[in-house]
Coordinates of C-alpha atoms and ligand atoms in Angstrom, one line a residue:
M1 CA -3.1 6.3 14.9
G2 CA -0.5 9.0 15.6
R3 CA 2.2 7.0 14.0
E4 CA 0.4 7.2 10.7
L5 CA -0.2 10.9 10.9
I6 CA 3.6 11.3 11.2
G7 CA 3.5 9.4 8.0
Y8 CA 6.5 7.1 8.4
G9 CA 6.7 3.4 8.9
S10 CA 7.6 1.6 12.1
P11 CA 9.7 3.3 14.7
P12 CA 13.4 2.6 14.5
S13 CA 14.3 -0.8 15.9
G14 CA 17.1 -1.5 18.3
P15 CA 18.3 0.4 21.4
P16 CA 18.2 4.2 21.4
G17 CA 21.3 5.8 20.0
A18 CA 22.0 2.7 17.8
C19 CA 21.5 4.7 14.7
S20 CA 22.9 7.9 13.4
L21 CA 22.0 10.4 10.7
P22 CA 24.4 12.0 8.3
S23 CA 25.9 15.2 9.4
S24 CA 28.9 15.9 7.1
P25 CA 29.4 17.2 4.4
L26 CA 25.7 17.8 4.5
T27 CA 23.2 17.5 7.3
N28 CA 20.5 14.9 6.8
E29 CA 18.1 17.7 6.5
E30 CA 20.2 19.5 3.8
Q31 CA 20.5 16.2 1.9
V32 CA 16.9 14.8 2.0
G33 CA 14.8 16.9 4.4
N34 CA 13.3 14.8 7.2
S35 CA 13.7 11.4 5.5
L36 CA 15.3 8.5 7.4
W37 CA 15.4 6.3 4.3
G38 CA 18.9 5.0 3.6
T39 CA 20.2 5.6 7.1
T40 CA 20.8 3.2 9.9
C41 CA 17.8 4.8 11.5
Q42 CA 15.6 3.4 8.7
P43 CA 13.3 0.9 10.5
T44 CA 12.8 -2.7 9.6
F45 CA 9.2 -3.7 8.7
P46 CA 6.8 -6.2 10.3
K47 CA 5.1 -9.2 8.8
W48 CA 1.8 -7.4 9.2
L49 CA 0.3 -4.4 11.1
P50 CA -1.7 -4.5 14.3
D51 CA -5.4 -3.8 14.1
E52 CA -6.8 -0.2 14.2
H53 CA -6.6 -0.2 18.0
G54 CA -2.9 -1.2 18.0
R55 CA -3.7 -4.7 19.1
E56 CA -1.6 -7.4 17.6
Y57 CA -3.3 -10.1 15.5
E58 CA -2.5 -13.5 16.9
Q59 CA -2.1 -14.9 13.4
A60 CA -1.9 -13.5 10.0
P61 CA -4.9 -11.3 9.4
W62 CA -5.4 -12.9 6.0
G63 CA -5.8 -16.3 7.5
N64 CA -4.5 -19.2 5.4
R65 CA -4.7 -17.5 2.0
N66 CA -1.5 -17.9 0.1
P67 CA 0.0 -16.8 -3.2
K68 CA -0.6 -20.1 -4.9
T69 CA -4.3 -20.5 -4.1
S70 CA -5.6 -16.9 -3.8
D71 CA -6.7 -15.0 -6.8
P72 CA -6.5 -11.2 -6.0
S73 CA -8.6 -10.4 -9.1
N74 CA -11.5 -12.3 -7.4
D75 CA -13.1 -10.3 -4.7
A76 CA -14.1 -13.4 -2.8
D77 CA -10.4 -14.2 -2.3
I78 CA -9.6 -10.8 -0.7
P79 CA -9.6 -10.7 3.1
Y80 CA -11.5 -7.4 3.3
S81 CA -11.2 -6.0 6.8
N82 CA -12.9 -3.1 8.6
V83 CA -9.6 -1.4 9.2
T84 CA -8.7 2.0 7.6
R85 CA -5.1 3.3 7.7
Y86 CA -5.0 7.0 7.7
Y87 CA -2.3 9.2 6.2
E88 CA -1.9 12.9 5.8
F89 CA 0.4 14.3 3.0
T90 CA 1.4 17.9 2.7
I91 CA 3.2 18.8 -0.6
T92 CA 5.5 21.8 -0.7
R93 CA 8.4 23.2 -2.6
G94 CA 11.9 22.9 -1.1
S95 CA 15.5 22.6 -2.0
I96 CA 17.8 19.7 -1.1
S97 CA 21.1 18.2 -2.1
A98 CA 20.3 14.5 -2.6
D99 CA 23.6 13.8 -4.3
G100 CA 25.5 16.8 -3.1
V101 CA 24.1 19.3 -5.7
L102 CA 21.5 21.8 -4.4
R103 CA 18.3 21.9 -6.5
D104 CA 14.7 22.9 -6.3
V105 CA 12.3 20.0 -5.5
M106 CA 8.9 19.2 -4.2
L107 CA 8.5 17.2 -1.1
V108 CA 5.9 15.1 0.7
N109 CA 5.9 16.0 4.4
N110 CA 9.2 17.6 3.9
Q111 CA 10.8 14.2 3.1
F112 CA 12.6 12.8 0.1
P113 CA 11.6 10.1 -0.7
G114 CA 8.2 10.5 0.9
P115 CA 6.9 8.6 3.9
A116 CA 5.7 5.0 3.5
I117 CA 2.2 3.9 3.2
E118 CA 1.5 0.7 5.0
A119 CA -1.5 -1.5 5.2
N120 CA -2.5 -5.1 5.5
W121 CA -4.0 -6.9 2.5
G122 CA -7.8 -6.1 2.5
D123 CA -7.5 -2.9 4.5
M124 CA -8.8 0.5 3.4
I125 CA -6.2 3.3 3.0
E126 CA -7.2 6.9 3.4
I127 CA -4.9 9.6 2.4
T128 CA -5.6 13.4 2.7
V129 CA -3.4 15.4 0.3
H130 CA -2.8 19.0 0.9
N131 CA -1.5 21.0 -2.1
N132 CA 0.7 23.7 -0.5
I133 CA 2.9 24.1 -3.6
S134 CA 3.6 27.8 -3.8
Y135 CA 5.8 30.5 -5.4
P136 CA 4.8 29.5 -8.0
V137 CA 1.6 27.5 -7.3
E138 CA 0.7 24.4 -9.3
G139 CA -2.1 21.9 -9.3
T140 CA -1.3 18.4 -8.2
S141 CA -2.8 14.9 -7.8
I142 CA -1.4 11.6 -6.5
H143 CA -1.6 8.2 -8.2
W144 CA -1.4 5.0 -6.1
H145 CA 0.5 2.9 -8.5
G146 CA -0.6 -0.7 -9.2
F147 CA -3.9 -0.5 -7.2
L148 CA -6.8 -2.1 -9.0
Q149 CA -9.2 0.6 -7.8
R150 CA -12.0 -1.8 -8.4
G151 CA -15.1 0.2 -7.4
S152 CA -13.0 3.3 -6.8
N153 CA -11.7 4.4 -10.2
W154 CA -12.3 8.1 -9.1
F155 CA -9.6 7.7 -6.6
D156 CA -7.0 6.7 -9.2
G157 CA -5.4 10.1 -9.1
V158 CA -5.0 11.0 -12.7
P159 CA -5.9 14.7 -13.6
S160 CA -8.2 14.9 -16.7
V161 CA -9.2 11.2 -16.3
S162 CA -10.3 10.4 -12.8
Q163 CA -10.3 13.8 -11.1
C164 CA -9.5 17.5 -11.7
P165 CA -6.2 18.6 -10.3
I166 CA -6.1 19.5 -6.6
A167 CA -6.2 23.3 -6.9
P168 CA -3.5 25.4 -5.1
F169 CA -4.0 25.5 -1.3
H170 CA -6.8 23.0 -1.5
S171 CA -7.0 19.3 -0.2
Y172 CA -8.4 16.1 -1.4
T173 CA -9.0 12.8 0.4
Y174 CA -8.4 9.5 -1.4
R175 CA -9.9 6.1 -0.1
I176 CA -8.4 3.1 -1.8
P177 CA -9.0 -0.5 -0.9
A178 CA -5.8 -2.7 -0.7
Q179 CA -7.0 -5.4 -3.1
L180 CA -3.5 -6.5 -4.0
Y181 CA -0.5 -7.1 -1.7
G182 CA 3.3 -6.6 -2.1
S183 CA 5.4 -3.5 -2.9
S184 CA 4.4 -0.4 -4.8
W185 CA 4.8 3.3 -4.8
Y186 CA 2.8 6.5 -5.0
H187 CA 3.7 9.6 -7.2
A188 CA 2.2 12.8 -8.4
H189 CA 0.5 12.3 -11.8
Y190 CA 0.3 16.0 -12.7
S191 CA 2.7 16.9 -15.6
A192 CA 6.1 15.4 -14.7
Q193 CA 5.9 16.8 -11.2
Y194 CA 6.8 13.5 -9.5
T195 CA 10.3 13.8 -10.8
A196 CA 10.7 16.8 -8.6
G197 CA 10.5 14.5 -5.6
I198 CA 6.8 13.7 -5.0
V199 CA 7.3 9.9 -4.6
G200 CA 7.2 7.4 -1.8
P201 CA 6.8 3.6 -1.2
I202 CA 3.8 1.6 -0.4
I203 CA 3.9 -1.7 1.4
V204 CA 0.8 -3.9 1.6
Y205 CA 1.5 -6.8 3.9
G206 CA 0.3 -10.2 2.7
P207 CA 1.3 -13.9 2.5
S208 CA 4.7 -14.9 1.1
Q209 CA 5.5 -18.2 -0.7
Q210 CA 9.0 -18.2 0.8
S211 CA 9.9 -17.4 4.3
Y212 CA 12.4 -14.7 5.3
D213 CA 13.6 -13.3 8.6
I214 CA 13.8 -9.5 8.3
D215 CA 11.9 -7.0 6.1
I216 CA 14.5 -4.4 5.2
G217 CA 11.7 -2.5 3.3
P218 CA 11.8 -0.1 0.4
V219 CA 14.9 0.3 -1.7
L220 CA 14.0 3.1 -4.1
L221 CA 16.0 3.4 -7.3
S222 CA 15.9 6.6 -9.3
D223 CA 17.6 8.8 -11.8
W224 CA 18.1 12.4 -10.8
Y225 CA 18.5 15.8 -12.4
H226 CA 20.0 19.0 -11.3
I227 CA 17.5 21.4 -12.8
P228 CA 13.8 21.7 -12.0
Y229 CA 11.3 19.5 -13.7
F230 CA 9.6 22.4 -15.4
S231 CA 12.9 23.3 -17.2
I232 CA 13.4 19.7 -18.3
V233 CA 9.8 19.3 -19.6
S234 CA 10.2 22.5 -21.7
D235 CA 13.2 20.7 -23.3
A236 CA 11.4 17.4 -23.6
V237 CA 8.6 18.9 -25.6
G238 CA 11.0 21.2 -27.4
T239 CA 12.4 21.4 -30.9
D240 CA 15.9 20.0 -30.4
L241 CA 16.1 16.3 -30.8
S242 CA 19.3 16.1 -28.8
E243 CA 17.3 17.3 -25.8
I244 CA 14.8 14.5 -26.3
P245 CA 14.9 12.7 -24.0
P246 CA 17.0 14.7 -21.5
T247 CA 19.8 12.7 -19.9
S248 CA 19.8 12.4 -16.2
D249 CA 22.8 13.7 -14.2
S250 CA 22.8 11.3 -11.4
L251 CA 21.4 8.2 -9.7
L252 CA 20.0 7.6 -6.2
I253 CA 19.2 4.8 -3.8
N254 CA 16.7 5.7 -1.3
G255 CA 17.1 9.3 -2.2
R256 CA 20.9 9.5 -1.7
G257 CA 23.7 9.6 -4.2
R258 CA 27.2 11.2 -4.7
F259 CA 28.0 13.6 -7.4
D260 CA 31.5 14.6 -8.5
C261 CA 31.4 18.3 -8.0
S262 CA 34.3 18.9 -10.4
K263 CA 31.9 18.1 -13.3
P264 CA 29.2 20.8 -13.3
S265 CA 26.2 19.4 -15.0
Y266 CA 24.2 22.5 -16.2
G267 CA 25.9 22.6 -19.6
N268 CA 25.0 25.8 -21.4
E269 CA 22.1 26.6 -19.1
T270 CA 22.3 29.7 -17.0
T271 CA 18.8 30.0 -15.8
E272 CA 16.2 27.5 -14.6
L273 CA 12.4 27.6 -15.0
L274 CA 10.0 27.0 -12.1
A275 CA 7.1 28.0 -14.4
S276 CA 6.8 29.7 -17.8
H277 CA 7.2 33.1 -16.3
V278 CA 9.3 32.3 -13.2
S279 CA 13.0 31.7 -13.8
A280 CA 16.0 31.9 -11.6
N281 CA 19.7 31.9 -12.1
L282 CA 21.4 28.6 -11.9
T283 CA 24.3 28.8 -9.3
W284 CA 26.4 25.6 -9.0
T285 CA 26.3 24.6 -5.3
C286 CA 27.8 21.2 -4.7
K287 CA 29.3 19.3 -1.8
D288 CA 31.6 16.5 -2.6
G289 CA 31.3 13.2 -0.7
A290 CA 27.6 13.2 0.0
E291 CA 26.5 10.3 2.1
L292 CA 25.3 7.2 0.4
S293 CA 22.5 5.1 1.7
K294 CA 23.2 2.4 4.3
F295 CA 21.6 -0.9 5.3
V296 CA 22.3 -3.3 8.1
F297 CA 22.0 -7.1 7.5
Q298 CA 21.9 -9.8 10.2
P299 CA 24.6 -12.4 9.5
G300 CA 23.0 -15.7 8.5
K301 CA 19.6 -14.2 8.1
T302 CA 17.4 -13.8 5.0
H303 CA 16.3 -10.2 4.2
R304 CA 13.5 -9.0 2.1
L305 CA 14.2 -6.0 -0.1
R306 CA 11.4 -4.1 -1.8
L307 CA 13.0 -2.7 -5.0
M308 CA 11.2 0.0 -6.8
N309 CA 12.2 2.1 -9.8
V310 CA 10.7 5.5 -8.9
G311 CA 12.8 7.4 -11.4
A312 CA 12.0 9.5 -14.5
D313 CA 13.5 7.6 -17.3
G314 CA 16.4 5.1 -16.8
I315 CA 16.0 1.4 -16.7
Q316 CA 17.7 0.4 -13.5
K317 CA 20.0 -2.6 -13.1
F318 CA 20.3 -3.7 -9.5
T319 CA 22.9 -6.0 -8.0
I320 CA 24.7 -6.7 -4.7
D321 CA 28.3 -7.7 -4.6
G322 CA 28.9 -11.2 -3.4
H323 CA 25.2 -12.1 -2.9
Q324 CA 22.5 -13.7 -5.0
L325 CA 19.0 -12.3 -5.3
T326 CA 15.9 -14.5 -5.1
V327 CA 13.0 -12.7 -6.7
I328 CA 9.6 -13.6 -5.2
A329 CA 7.4 -11.0 -6.9
Y330 CA 7.4 -8.5 -9.8
D331 CA 5.2 -5.6 -9.4
Y332 CA 2.1 -6.7 -7.4
V333 CA 2.4 -10.3 -8.6
P334 CA 4.1 -13.1 -6.5
T335 CA 6.2 -15.1 -8.9
T336 CA 7.8 -18.6 -8.6
P337 CA 11.1 -17.8 -6.8
H338 CA 14.1 -17.6 -9.1
T339 CA 17.6 -16.5 -8.4
A340 CA 19.6 -13.9 -10.3
D341 CA 22.7 -11.8 -10.1
F342 CA 20.9 -8.7 -11.0
V343 CA 17.3 -7.4 -11.4
T344 CA 16.1 -5.1 -14.2
L345 CA 13.4 -2.6 -13.5
G346 CA 11.9 -0.1 -15.9
V347 CA 10.3 3.1 -14.5
G348 CA 7.3 2.0 -12.3
Q349 CA 8.3 -1.6 -12.0
R350 CA 9.1 -3.3 -8.6
A351 CA 10.7 -6.5 -7.5
D352 CA 10.6 -8.2 -4.1
V353 CA 13.9 -10.0 -3.5
L354 CA 15.3 -12.1 -0.7
V355 CA 19.0 -11.9 0.1
T356 CA 20.7 -14.2 2.6
A357 CA 23.7 -12.6 4.5
N358 CA 25.9 -15.6 4.1
N359 CA 29.1 -14.2 2.6
Y360 CA 31.7 -14.1 5.4
T361 CA 34.7 -13.0 3.3
T362 CA 34.2 -9.5 4.7
N363 CA 31.5 -7.7 6.6
S364 CA 30.4 -4.9 4.3
F365 CA 29.3 -5.0 0.7
W366 CA 28.2 -2.6 -2.0
M367 CA 24.7 -2.6 -3.4
R368 CA 24.7 -1.0 -6.9
S369 CA 22.3 0.3 -9.4
S370 CA 23.1 1.6 -12.9
A371 CA 21.1 2.9 -15.8
P372 CA 23.1 1.9 -18.8
G373 CA 22.3 1.8 -22.5
G374 CA 22.3 5.5 -23.5
A375 CA 19.4 7.4 -24.9
A376 CA 17.6 4.3 -26.1
C377 CA 17.2 3.0 -22.5
G378 CA 17.0 6.3 -20.7
G379 CA 20.6 5.9 -19.7
S380 CA 22.2 8.1 -17.1
N381 CA 25.3 10.3 -17.3
M382 CA 26.3 8.7 -14.0
G383 CA 27.7 5.2 -14.4
E384 CA 26.3 3.7 -11.2
V385 CA 25.2 4.6 -7.7
M386 CA 26.1 2.5 -4.6
A387 CA 24.8 1.9 -1.2
A388 CA 26.5 0.2 1.7
I389 CA 25.4 -3.1 3.2
Y390 CA 26.9 -3.7 6.7
Y391 CA 26.6 -7.0 8.5
E392 CA 25.6 -6.3 12.1
G393 CA 28.7 -5.4 14.1
A394 CA 30.6 -3.9 11.1
D395 CA 31.9 -0.3 11.4
T396 CA 29.2 1.7 9.6
T397 CA 31.6 4.7 9.2
V398 CA 33.9 2.7 6.9
E399 CA 32.7 2.2 3.3
P400 CA 32.8 -1.3 1.7
T401 CA 35.7 -2.2 -0.7
T402 CA 34.0 -5.0 -2.6
L403 CA 34.1 -5.2 -6.4
R404 CA 31.2 -5.4 -8.8
G405 CA 30.4 -9.0 -9.6
S406 CA 27.9 -9.1 -12.5
N407 CA 27.3 -6.6 -15.2
D408 CA 24.4 -6.5 -17.6
T409 CA 23.3 -3.7 -19.9
V410 CA 20.3 -5.2 -21.8
C411 CA 17.4 -2.8 -21.5
E412 CA 14.6 -5.3 -21.4
N413 CA 12.9 -7.3 -18.7
A414 CA 14.0 -10.7 -17.6
P415 CA 13.1 -13.3 -20.3
L416 CA 9.5 -14.3 -20.1
N417 CA 10.3 -18.0 -19.8
T418 CA 12.1 -17.3 -16.5
T419 CA 9.2 -15.6 -14.7
E420 CA 5.9 -17.2 -13.8
P421 CA 3.1 -16.0 -11.5
E422 CA 2.5 -18.2 -8.4
Y423 CA -1.3 -18.0 -9.0
T424 CA -2.2 -19.4 -12.4
I425 CA -4.4 -17.4 -14.7
T426 CA -4.8 -18.7 -18.2
P427 CA -5.6 -15.8 -20.5
T428 CA -8.3 -16.3 -23.2
P429 CA -6.9 -14.5 -26.2
E430 CA -9.3 -16.4 -28.5
G431 CA -12.2 -14.2 -29.1
A432 CA -10.5 -11.3 -27.4
Y433 CA -10.7 -7.8 -28.8
V434 CA -7.3 -7.1 -30.4
F435 CA -6.4 -3.4 -30.2
D436 CA -3.4 -2.7 -32.5
I437 CA -1.3 0.3 -31.2
T438 CA 1.8 1.9 -32.8
L439 CA 4.1 4.2 -30.9
S440 CA 5.9 7.0 -32.8
L441 CA 7.9 10.1 -32.4
V442 CA 7.2 12.8 -34.9
L443 CA 7.9 16.5 -35.6
N444 CA 4.6 18.3 -35.5
S445 CA 3.5 21.4 -37.5
T446 CA 4.9 23.8 -34.9
G447 CA 8.3 22.2 -35.1
N448 CA 8.0 20.5 -31.7
Y449 CA 8.6 16.8 -31.2
E450 CA 5.6 14.9 -30.0
W451 CA 5.0 11.3 -29.0
R452 CA 2.1 9.6 -30.6
M453 CA -0.1 6.4 -30.0
N454 CA -1.9 5.5 -33.3
D455 CA -0.7 8.8 -34.8
Q456 CA -2.3 10.9 -32.1
T457 CA -0.6 12.7 -29.2
F458 CA -2.4 12.9 -25.8
R459 CA -3.2 16.3 -24.2
A460 CA -5.1 16.4 -20.9
N461 CA -8.1 18.7 -20.3
F462 CA -7.9 19.3 -16.6
N463 CA -11.5 20.6 -16.4
Y464 CA -13.3 17.6 -17.9
P465 CA -12.2 14.3 -16.4
S466 CA -13.1 11.6 -18.9
L467 CA -14.3 9.2 -16.1
M468 CA -16.9 11.8 -15.0
L469 CA -18.0 12.1 -18.6
A470 CA -18.0 8.3 -19.2
A471 CA -20.1 7.8 -16.1
E472 CA -22.7 10.2 -17.6
G473 CA -22.7 8.2 -20.8
N474 CA -20.2 10.0 -22.9
T475 CA -17.6 7.6 -24.3
S476 CA -16.6 9.1 -27.7
F477 CA -15.2 12.4 -28.4
P478 CA -14.6 12.8 -32.1
D479 CA -14.0 16.6 -31.7
D480 CA -11.3 16.0 -29.1
P481 CA -9.0 13.3 -30.5
Q482 CA -6.2 14.7 -28.2
W483 CA -8.1 13.2 -25.2
Q484 CA -7.1 9.8 -26.5
I485 CA -10.3 8.0 -25.3
H486 CA -10.7 4.5 -26.8
N487 CA -13.7 2.4 -26.1
M488 CA -12.9 -1.3 -25.5
G489 CA -16.6 -2.1 -25.4
S490 CA -17.8 -5.0 -23.3
N491 CA -15.3 -7.5 -24.4
K492 CA -14.3 -10.1 -21.9
S493 CA -10.6 -9.7 -22.7
V494 CA -8.5 -7.3 -24.6
V495 CA -5.1 -7.7 -26.2
L496 CA -3.0 -4.6 -26.5
N497 CA -0.7 -5.4 -29.6
V498 CA 1.8 -2.6 -29.3
T499 CA 4.3 -1.9 -32.0
N500 CA 7.1 0.4 -31.1
L501 CA 8.3 2.5 -34.2
T502 CA 10.7 4.5 -32.0
P503 CA 14.3 3.6 -31.2
F504 CA 13.6 4.0 -27.5
A505 CA 12.5 1.4 -24.9
H506 CA 9.2 2.3 -23.3
P507 CA 8.0 0.9 -19.9
F508 CA 4.2 0.8 -20.5
H509 CA 1.8 0.9 -17.5
L510 CA -1.8 0.0 -17.5
H511 CA -3.9 1.4 -14.6
G512 CA -6.5 -0.7 -12.8
H513 CA -5.2 -4.1 -14.0
N514 CA -2.3 -6.6 -14.0
F515 CA -1.9 -7.5 -17.7
H516 CA -0.5 -10.7 -19.1
V517 CA 2.7 -10.3 -21.0
L518 CA 1.9 -12.7 -23.8
N519 CA 5.1 -12.2 -25.9
T520 CA 7.6 -9.6 -26.9
G521 CA 10.0 -9.2 -29.8
Y522 CA 12.3 -7.0 -31.9
N523 CA 12.0 -5.3 -35.2
G524 CA 11.4 -7.2 -38.4
T525 CA 8.9 -9.4 -36.6
V526 CA 5.3 -9.0 -35.6
W527 CA 3.3 -10.8 -33.0
D528 CA 2.2 -14.1 -34.4
G529 CA -0.6 -14.7 -31.8
T530 CA 1.5 -16.9 -29.6
A531 CA 2.3 -16.6 -25.9
V532 CA 5.2 -17.6 -23.9
N533 CA 4.0 -20.1 -21.2
P534 CA 0.4 -19.8 -22.5
K535 CA -1.2 -21.5 -19.6
N536 CA 0.2 -19.1 -17.1
P537 CA 2.0 -16.2 -18.7
M538 CA 3.8 -13.5 -16.8
R539 CA 1.5 -10.8 -15.3
R540 CA 2.4 -7.4 -14.0
D541 CA 1.4 -3.7 -14.3
V542 CA 4.5 -2.3 -16.2
Q543 CA 6.3 -4.0 -19.1
I544 CA 9.3 -2.7 -21.0
I545 CA 8.4 -2.6 -24.7
P546 CA 11.8 -3.2 -26.5
Q547 CA 13.2 -0.4 -28.6
A548 CA 11.9 -0.8 -32.2
G549 CA 10.1 -3.9 -31.0
W550 CA 6.8 -5.0 -30.0
A551 CA 4.8 -6.4 -27.0
A552 CA 1.5 -8.2 -26.8
L553 CA -0.3 -7.5 -23.5
S554 CA -3.6 -8.9 -22.7
F555 CA -6.0 -8.2 -19.8
E556 CA -9.2 -9.6 -18.5
S557 CA -11.7 -6.7 -18.8
D558 CA -13.2 -7.1 -15.3
N559 CA -13.0 -3.6 -14.0
P560 CA -15.4 -1.1 -15.6
G561 CA -13.9 2.4 -15.8
V562 CA -11.5 4.7 -17.7
W563 CA -7.9 3.5 -17.4
P564 CA -4.8 5.1 -18.7
F565 CA -2.4 3.1 -20.7
H566 CA 0.9 5.1 -21.0
C567 CA 4.6 5.1 -21.1
H568 CA 6.0 5.6 -17.6
V569 CA 9.0 7.6 -18.8
A570 CA 8.0 11.0 -17.4
W571 CA 9.4 12.9 -20.4
H572 CA 7.6 10.7 -22.9
L573 CA 4.3 11.0 -21.0
S574 CA 4.9 14.7 -21.0
G575 CA 5.2 14.5 -24.7
G576 CA 1.8 12.8 -25.0
L577 CA 2.6 9.0 -25.1
A578 CA -0.7 8.0 -23.5
M579 CA -4.2 6.8 -24.2
N580 CA -7.2 6.1 -22.0
L581 CA -9.2 2.9 -22.3
V582 CA -12.9 2.8 -21.5
T583 CA -14.1 -0.6 -20.4
H584 CA -17.7 -1.7 -19.9
A585 CA -19.0 1.9 -20.2
D586 CA -22.5 0.9 -19.2
Q587 CA -21.2 -0.7 -16.0
I588 CA -19.1 2.0 -14.7
P589 CA -20.1 2.5 -11.1
S590 CA -21.8 5.8 -10.3
I591 CA -19.5 8.3 -8.8
P592 CA -20.3 9.2 -5.1
S593 CA -21.8 12.6 -4.9
G594 CA -19.3 15.1 -3.7
T595 CA -16.3 13.3 -5.3
K596 CA -16.4 15.2 -8.6
A597 CA -17.2 18.5 -6.9
D598 CA -14.3 18.0 -4.4
T599 CA -11.7 18.8 -7.1
C600 CA -13.5 20.2 -10.1
T601 CA -15.3 23.0 -8.3
D602 CA -12.1 24.3 -6.9
W603 CA -10.2 23.8 -10.1
D604 CA -12.9 25.4 -12.2
Y605 CA -12.7 28.5 -9.9
Y606 CA -8.9 28.5 -10.0
S607 CA -8.6 28.0 -13.7
N608 CA -11.2 30.7 -14.4
N609 CA -9.2 33.2 -12.5
N610 CA -5.6 32.2 -13.4
V611 CA -3.8 31.1 -16.5
V612 CA -3.0 27.4 -16.0
D613 CA 0.6 26.8 -17.0
Q614 CA 0.2 23.7 -19.0
I615 CA 3.2 23.2 -21.3
D616 CA 3.0 19.5 -21.7
A617 CA 0.5 16.6 -22.0
G618 CA -0.5 17.3 -18.5
S619 CA -0.7 14.0 -16.7
Ligands
CU1 CU1 8.5 6.0 -23.2

């Protein structure tokens, strides 16, 4: 399908010429490359895709499955199709001015944020990734966040775990089944590379428990920095606590923000690092009044917004002036609809919200996102970013004048007693394997700060993916504690009892599963074995672990493989806040011949002939 090779969602709706791209003070290309996100040319999205020949389905391709009665963790409930959706991603360096400030970035198909991946529930998604990062070169890999990868662990995209990095000027093809439906994102999982711009949205169309009229599509929230990621990482794993974590300069919605050029943000820095031995002078190049993102609503209609925190660090607080948000899913889990004035998303988290355009006091409104809370929450130096919502017919060249309604600065997820999955799964913590985990930040013997789980920091070995070793029968590595491999055995369920000894909140992500969030708490208390809503606790794939607090997360161990469990703050992951859980080692599916060789042969050759510039944990 040619459309998918272009790698962008549906064509713009409405008559030709009905949309326009920013041209001043920056052209659209100068601001975000070829991206249409956040312009009036951003398409709306369908209820489902046509079949592989472009023929419309006469009814929903998933039949009468619905969020209340279908268990996506059960293969028999998944509407597997014979349809494959093909995409092709080329990753390059570039420079853009997303918020008005020129900086070095990395782009997918010359777009920031990257193109959308779309599929119907049960389809196969095939993405070929070309690593064209050059001057200087780097390895890369792409992770498809939130996908179960049941039976395809080797396409999970984590270098040192499920593959070797894609070597410079090589390509790799991922094939992943859409076993869950809803909203997610993809991102580079090599070092903190994704914070340079290698991110994009994923939509898997599926049933909805509440009807809506128009799918507005992705609304990507992120914090943003003005120096290259490599410079930031060198600070984040450095010796100066005041630089840990680095504070973001700015905030973006769908890749666009507006920085005040009178406040240069480089501080004392005069050079930037693109690699250990490649630096450049920092020259402040800023245009005031950069275009903010725009969305068009139909009066009286209900719109679906797919919110995603694709940032590096900050916990995003999202709100729309004069409108209520009805949340129908968190991450890939449909939840009993509940209304709220704001939605909280830690890095990696998503929320699907419905918004009815029924406020006729004016015809344009601000959408806002902020990252408050200071260092403990990954707070940004920018107070908030806005995007304009225009009711159809409003003048899209005039900015809204509405005032902020609600304000909230708590850096934790919505209370567990307010969120409940539509499909009931009762965890079985009795008899579960309880794995106690502590998180700490310590000064190591070389004077560098490092993040630890159970007093051990993680460091990737790009040449020996642990999944490949596990599939060959190796599941313990006493001589390599830095690989952080922990065998969960063949237990039916596992409780991750995480105690956070640091004064920072950490959004923790488990690959390959949705976990139950049994309970969370603050310092001075420990988990007492109880769960909130024990018959059907909240499930998701990222949970904010409160600062100096704890969280008890449990998962049904039904997906044999090697699964990273890590903080999704890019800088904490760079500092080693990760471990890898081996489940049912004897049942890990054999890896298709060719899959390992595809990345490791190339990477071995590359790394034997070049010094790999690994200054952080690596994945
Ligand atoms: Cu963290």
